[in-house]
mmCIF file of C-alpha atoms in Angstrom:
data_model
loop_
_atom_site.group_PDB
_atom_site.id
_atom_site.type_symbol
_atom_site.label_atom_id
_atom_site.label_comp_id
_atom_site.label_asym_id
_atom_site.label_seq_id
_atom_site.Cartn_x
_atom_site.Cartn_y
_atom_site.Cartn_z
ATOM 1 C CA MET A 1 72.937 9.425 47.249
ATOM 2 C CA ALA A 2 74.692 8.098 44.279
ATOM 3 C CA ALA A 3 74.508 4.508 44.963
ATOM 4 C CA ARG A 4 70.758 5.093 46.086
ATOM 5 C CA ALA A 5 70.123 6.585 42.243
ATOM 6 C CA ALA A 6 72.035 3.688 40.494
ATOM 7 C CA SER A 7 70.149 1.284 42.444
ATOM 8 C CA MET A 8 66.619 2.783 41.556
ATOM 9 C CA LEU A 9 67.549 2.420 38.028
ATOM 10 C CA ALA A 10 68.632 -0.804 37.923
ATOM 11 C CA ALA A 11 65.087 -1.926 39.789
ATOM 12 C CA PHE A 12 63.380 0.106 36.819
ATOM 13 C CA VAL A 13 65.385 -1.655 34.164
ATOM 14 C CA ILE A 14 64.344 -4.767 36.081
ATOM 15 C CA GLY A 15 60.425 -4.081 36.272
ATOM 16 C CA CYS A 16 60.540 -3.192 32.431
ATOM 17 C CA THR A 17 62.311 -6.397 31.936
ATOM 18 C CA ALA A 18 59.437 -8.207 33.618
ATOM 19 C CA TRP A 19 56.643 -6.360 31.879
ATOM 20 C CA ARG A 20 58.516 -6.941 28.446
ATOM 21 C CA PRO A 21 57.318 -10.589 28.204
ATOM 22 C CA ALA A 22 53.796 -9.855 29.218
ATOM 23 C CA LEU A 23 53.403 -6.880 27.005
ATOM 24 C CA ILE A 24 54.428 -9.280 23.761
ATOM 25 C CA SER A 25 52.047 -12.010 25.107
ATOM 26 C CA HIS A 26 49.467 -9.564 25.144
ATOM 27 C CA ARG A 27 49.986 -7.988 21.836
ATOM 28 C CA ASN A 28 49.998 -11.762 20.191
ATOM 29 C CA ALA A 29 47.169 -12.534 21.742
ATOM 30 C CA LEU A 30 45.567 -9.163 19.878
ATOM 31 C CA ARG A 31 47.087 -10.407 16.582
ATOM 32 C CA ALA A 32 45.903 -13.871 16.787
ATOM 33 C CA ILE A 33 42.154 -12.364 17.788
ATOM 34 C CA ARG A 34 42.554 -10.230 14.292
ATOM 35 C CA THR A 35 43.590 -13.212 12.176
ATOM 36 C CA LYS A 36 40.652 -15.197 13.315
ATOM 37 C CA ARG A 37 38.150 -12.544 12.662
ATOM 38 C CA LEU A 38 39.888 -11.909 9.154
ATOM 39 C CA ALA A 39 39.386 -15.859 8.743
ATOM 40 C CA GLN A 40 35.853 -16.156 9.336
ATOM 41 C CA PRO A 41 33.950 -13.506 7.375
ATOM 42 C CA GLU A 42 31.015 -15.092 7.804
ATOM 43 C CA ALA A 43 30.890 -14.009 11.506
ATOM 44 C CA ASP A 44 30.993 -10.382 9.937
ATOM 45 C CA GLU A 45 28.589 -10.780 6.969
ATOM 46 C CA GLU A 46 26.090 -12.529 10.401
ATOM 47 C CA CYS A 47 26.862 -9.304 12.405
ATOM 48 C CA ILE A 48 25.751 -7.177 9.085
ATOM 49 C CA ALA A 49 22.801 -9.018 8.686
ATOM 50 C CA VAL A 50 22.185 -8.883 12.703
ATOM 51 C CA ASP A 51 22.548 -4.892 12.030
ATOM 52 C CA ASP A 52 20.570 -4.662 8.894
ATOM 53 C CA TRP A 53 18.126 -6.442 10.462
ATOM 54 C CA ALA A 54 17.901 -4.083 13.494
ATOM 55 C CA VAL A 55 18.163 -0.930 11.164
ATOM 56 C CA GLY A 56 14.861 -2.387 8.801
ATOM 57 C CA GLU A 57 12.369 -2.725 11.756
ATOM 58 C CA PHE A 58 13.166 0.509 12.842
ATOM 59 C CA ALA A 59 12.708 2.330 9.440
ATOM 60 C CA ALA A 60 9.166 -0.269 8.957
ATOM 61 C CA ARG A 61 8.086 1.581 12.073
ATOM 62 C CA CYS A 62 8.917 5.200 11.205
ATOM 63 C CA ALA A 63 7.833 4.850 7.414
ATOM 64 C CA PRO A 64 5.276 7.045 6.025
ATOM 65 C CA MET A 65 2.301 5.362 5.049
ATOM 66 C CA GLU A 66 1.122 7.962 2.325
ATOM 67 C CA PRO A 67 2.567 9.914 -0.349
ATOM 68 C CA SER A 68 4.146 13.240 0.347
ATOM 69 C CA GLN A 69 5.769 16.085 -1.574
ATOM 70 C CA ASP A 70 8.570 16.074 1.312
ATOM 71 C CA LEU A 71 9.458 12.590 0.475
ATOM 72 C CA GLY A 72 12.227 11.837 -2.659
ATOM 73 C CA PRO A 73 12.746 8.970 -4.779
ATOM 74 C CA GLY A 74 15.115 7.125 -2.428
ATOM 75 C CA GLN A 75 12.641 7.832 0.770
ATOM 76 C CA VAL A 76 9.560 5.982 -1.536
ATOM 77 C CA VAL A 77 11.983 2.758 -2.007
ATOM 78 C CA SER A 78 12.967 2.563 1.618
ATOM 79 C CA ALA A 79 9.607 3.183 2.516
ATOM 80 C CA CYS A 80 8.093 0.658 1.072
ATOM 81 C CA PHE A 81 10.713 -2.458 0.537
ATOM 82 C CA ARG A 82 11.675 -1.799 4.212
ATOM 83 C CA GLY A 83 7.936 -2.477 4.921
ATOM 84 C CA LEU A 84 7.955 -5.276 2.861
ATOM 85 C CA GLN A 85 11.159 -6.474 4.551
ATOM 86 C CA PHE A 86 8.876 -6.219 8.036
ATOM 87 C CA VAL A 87 5.427 -6.501 6.598
ATOM 88 C CA ASP A 88 3.619 -6.412 9.471
ATOM 89 C CA ILE A 89 4.758 -3.741 11.190
ATOM 90 C CA PRO A 90 3.479 -1.339 12.886
ATOM 91 C CA THR A 91 0.285 -2.957 11.955
ATOM 92 C CA LYS A 92 -0.425 -6.497 10.098
ATOM 93 C CA ASN A 93 -0.252 -6.071 6.471
ATOM 94 C CA ALA A 94 0.860 -2.239 6.969
ATOM 95 C CA GLY A 95 3.593 -2.931 4.323
ATOM 96 C CA LEU A 96 1.067 -4.235 1.502
ATOM 97 C CA GLU A 97 -0.432 -1.219 2.554
ATOM 98 C CA ARG A 98 2.412 1.359 1.922
ATOM 99 C CA CYS A 99 2.899 -0.285 -1.429
ATOM 100 C CA HIS A 100 -0.596 0.437 -2.536
ATOM 101 C CA ALA A 101 -0.437 3.994 -1.389
ATOM 102 C CA PHE A 102 2.993 4.229 -3.387
ATOM 103 C CA MET A 103 2.305 2.590 -6.436
ATOM 104 C CA THR A 104 0.501 4.112 -9.523
ATOM 105 C CA LEU A 105 -2.246 2.282 -11.217
ATOM 106 C CA GLY A 106 -0.304 0.214 -13.158
ATOM 107 C CA ALA A 107 2.132 -1.554 -10.964
ATOM 108 C CA ARG A 108 -0.424 -2.409 -8.796
ATOM 109 C CA VAL A 109 -2.271 -4.022 -12.112
ATOM 110 C CA ALA A 110 1.408 -5.873 -12.823
ATOM 111 C CA VAL A 111 1.808 -7.002 -8.624
ATOM 112 C CA THR A 112 -1.422 -8.440 -8.214
ATOM 113 C CA ALA A 113 -2.233 -9.466 -12.089
ATOM 114 C CA VAL A 114 -5.749 -7.970 -12.109
ATOM 115 C CA GLY A 115 -7.414 -5.852 -14.163
ATOM 116 C CA ARG A 116 -7.945 -2.624 -14.249
ATOM 117 C CA GLN A 117 -11.625 -2.819 -13.197
ATOM 118 C CA GLU A 118 -12.707 -0.238 -10.426
ATOM 119 C CA GLU A 119 -13.387 -3.408 -8.132
ATOM 120 C CA ASN A 120 -9.679 -4.445 -8.390
ATOM 121 C CA ARG A 121 -8.348 -1.178 -7.035
ATOM 122 C CA GLY A 122 -9.178 -1.676 -3.526
ATOM 123 C CA VAL A 123 -6.114 -2.208 -1.165
ATOM 124 C CA ASP A 124 -8.120 -5.209 0.411
ATOM 125 C CA VAL A 125 -7.689 -6.914 -3.085
ATOM 126 C CA PHE A 126 -3.898 -5.495 -3.732
ATOM 127 C CA ILE A 127 -3.328 -7.309 0.269
ATOM 128 C CA GLU A 128 -4.795 -10.517 -0.877
ATOM 129 C CA ARG A 129 -3.056 -10.448 -4.097
ATOM 130 C CA GLY A 130 0.109 -9.231 -3.182
ATOM 131 C CA GLN A 131 0.665 -11.658 -0.246
ATOM 132 C CA LEU A 132 0.828 -14.245 -3.071
ATOM 133 C CA SER A 133 2.775 -12.005 -5.734
ATOM 134 C CA PRO A 134 6.326 -13.367 -6.722
ATOM 135 C CA VAL A 135 7.501 -9.794 -7.153
ATOM 136 C CA LEU A 136 6.824 -8.760 -3.361
ATOM 137 C CA ARG A 137 7.253 -11.996 -1.553
ATOM 138 C CA PRO A 138 11.065 -12.229 -1.713
ATOM 139 C CA PHE A 139 11.380 -9.040 0.192
ATOM 140 C CA PHE A 140 8.973 -10.497 2.893
ATOM 141 C CA GLY A 141 11.268 -11.297 5.933
ATOM 142 C CA ALA A 142 14.179 -11.024 4.354
ATOM 143 C CA SER A 143 17.374 -11.120 6.144
ATOM 144 C CA ARG A 144 19.021 -8.341 4.593
ATOM 145 C CA ILE A 145 17.795 -5.461 1.686
ATOM 146 C CA ASP A 146 20.694 -3.603 -0.264
ATOM 147 C CA ILE A 147 19.510 -0.632 -2.049
ATOM 148 C CA GLY A 148 21.557 0.978 -5.234
ATOM 149 C CA GLU A 149 22.305 3.865 -6.052
ATOM 150 C CA LEU A 150 19.555 6.071 -7.484
ATOM 151 C CA THR A 151 19.604 7.267 -10.929
ATOM 152 C CA GLU A 152 17.593 10.380 -11.911
ATOM 153 C CA ILE A 153 16.687 11.845 -15.030
ATOM 154 C CA ALA A 154 15.608 15.784 -15.029
ATOM 155 C CA GLY A 155 13.225 14.881 -17.391
ATOM 156 C CA THR A 156 11.295 13.052 -20.251
ATOM 157 C CA ALA A 157 9.386 13.999 -23.339
ATOM 158 C CA ARG A 158 6.343 14.325 -21.046
ATOM 159 C CA GLY A 159 8.207 16.672 -18.409
ATOM 160 C CA SER A 160 8.235 14.269 -15.553
ATOM 161 C CA ARG A 161 11.060 13.618 -13.517
ATOM 162 C CA VAL A 162 11.903 9.744 -13.506
ATOM 163 C CA GLY A 163 14.220 7.910 -11.325
ATOM 164 C CA GLY A 164 15.801 4.129 -11.106
ATOM 165 C CA VAL A 165 16.970 2.127 -8.272
ATOM 166 C CA GLU A 166 18.060 -1.631 -8.080
ATOM 167 C CA ALA A 167 16.795 -3.381 -4.782
ATOM 168 C CA VAL A 168 18.268 -6.566 -3.485
ATOM 169 C CA GLY A 169 16.708 -9.099 -0.888
ATOM 170 C CA SER A 170 19.195 -11.350 0.478
ATOM 171 C CA PRO A 171 19.265 -15.179 1.162
ATOM 172 C CA MET A 172 16.337 -16.508 3.724
ATOM 173 C CA GLY A 173 13.842 -14.187 2.137
ATOM 174 C CA ALA A 174 10.620 -15.124 2.771
ATOM 175 C CA MET A 175 11.935 -18.056 5.315
ATOM 176 C CA ARG A 176 11.848 -16.436 8.668
ATOM 177 C CA HIS A 177 8.912 -15.910 10.976
ATOM 178 C CA PRO A 178 7.836 -12.635 12.248
ATOM 179 C CA SER A 179 9.836 -12.877 14.899
ATOM 180 C CA GLY A 180 12.726 -13.009 12.794
ATOM 181 C CA ILE A 181 14.074 -16.626 13.631
ATOM 182 C CA PRO A 182 14.837 -18.654 10.405
ATOM 183 C CA LYS A 183 11.966 -21.246 9.457
ATOM 184 C CA ASP A 184 14.705 -23.424 8.493
ATOM 185 C CA ASP A 185 18.038 -23.699 6.977
ATOM 186 C CA ILE A 186 17.181 -23.448 3.297
ATOM 187 C CA ALA A 187 18.779 -20.585 1.803
ATOM 188 C CA LEU A 188 17.397 -18.875 -1.302
ATOM 189 C CA SER A 189 19.047 -17.212 -4.135
ATOM 190 C CA ASN A 190 19.318 -13.287 -3.798
ATOM 191 C CA ALA A 191 16.298 -11.617 -5.617
ATOM 192 C CA ILE A 192 17.338 -8.533 -7.744
ATOM 193 C CA PHE A 193 14.817 -6.178 -8.576
ATOM 194 C CA ALA A 194 14.907 -2.879 -10.869
ATOM 195 C CA ILE A 195 12.615 0.094 -9.191
ATOM 196 C CA ARG A 196 11.374 2.604 -12.229
ATOM 197 C CA LEU A 197 9.629 5.471 -9.961
ATOM 198 C CA GLU A 198 8.427 8.599 -11.575
ATOM 199 C CA LYS A 199 7.068 12.042 -10.184
ATOM 200 C CA GLN A 200 3.452 12.601 -10.989
ATOM 201 C CA ARG A 201 2.336 15.848 -12.708
ATOM 202 C CA ARG A 202 -1.521 15.638 -12.544
ATOM 203 C CA PRO A 203 -3.643 15.146 -9.346
ATOM 204 C CA PRO A 204 -4.393 13.576 -7.251
ATOM 205 C CA PRO A 205 -1.733 13.155 -5.949
ATOM 206 C CA ARG A 206 0.601 15.706 -7.676
ATOM 207 C CA ASP A 207 4.088 16.363 -7.085
ATOM 208 C CA VAL A 208 5.204 13.322 -5.283
ATOM 209 C CA TRP A 209 7.103 10.242 -6.201
ATOM 210 C CA LEU A 210 5.484 6.827 -7.295
ATOM 211 C CA ILE A 211 6.821 3.230 -8.005
ATOM 212 C CA THR A 212 5.982 2.434 -11.671
ATOM 213 C CA ASP A 213 7.697 -0.600 -12.411
ATOM 214 C CA ILE A 214 8.994 -3.422 -9.968
ATOM 215 C CA ILE A 215 11.210 -5.183 -12.248
ATOM 216 C CA ASP A 216 12.903 -9.357 -11.994
ATOM 217 C CA THR A 217 16.084 -8.892 -13.203
ATOM 218 C CA SER A 218 16.399 -12.423 -13.719
ATOM 219 C CA CYS A 219 13.320 -12.253 -16.207
ATOM 220 C CA VAL A 220 14.895 -9.420 -18.391
ATOM 221 C CA GLY A 221 17.617 -9.889 -21.059
ATOM 222 C CA SER A 222 21.193 -8.833 -19.904
ATOM 223 C CA ASN A 223 20.607 -6.244 -23.346
ATOM 224 C CA ARG A 224 17.787 -5.257 -22.382
ATOM 225 C CA PRO A 225 18.283 -1.380 -20.885
ATOM 226 C CA LEU A 226 16.221 -1.141 -17.232
#
């Protein structure tokens, strides 16, 4: 009985010893994979870009087309700029139509560079001019959009609540087909814009957040507060 137990113990020890090199080899292989991933940050960045592309398309499909009292300033910014990223989703020029609905008249005039006359206020004029706008074009087909932390002020001299947020369109912006396939290998520098919003006090519409300014930070002096 004792001899049999000793034999079984010896077999167990031999088995463990035989498996040890394989276990060490497996651990070394995993370590090599982790090291390779760390040495290739561009691979992680590519995965992040793909994830952002999917998130952006889903957001554009679900984004509201009209202002609502239920929407906060951050939701308004996300809806508008995700809509520009996928400007033809869910329908052609839907992203521009949404921006028209979520902007004040002053913001529309700044984007389209046309006057405040009644004939220039329609959505058709906004779409036509918005397609060429240097303020909006950097976000068309952007490979990635980052929306910064919202800064909100409870009230101003007029009693309105205002907010500000930074939106960044990453390289390859405006350089993709609607399918998401890059048109070429030319990379563009990040486009950084400061977005200002205000909660409207007078109807129509009332108590909804609208965009009042879209400011290209590259055109603003560093000493000027946004």
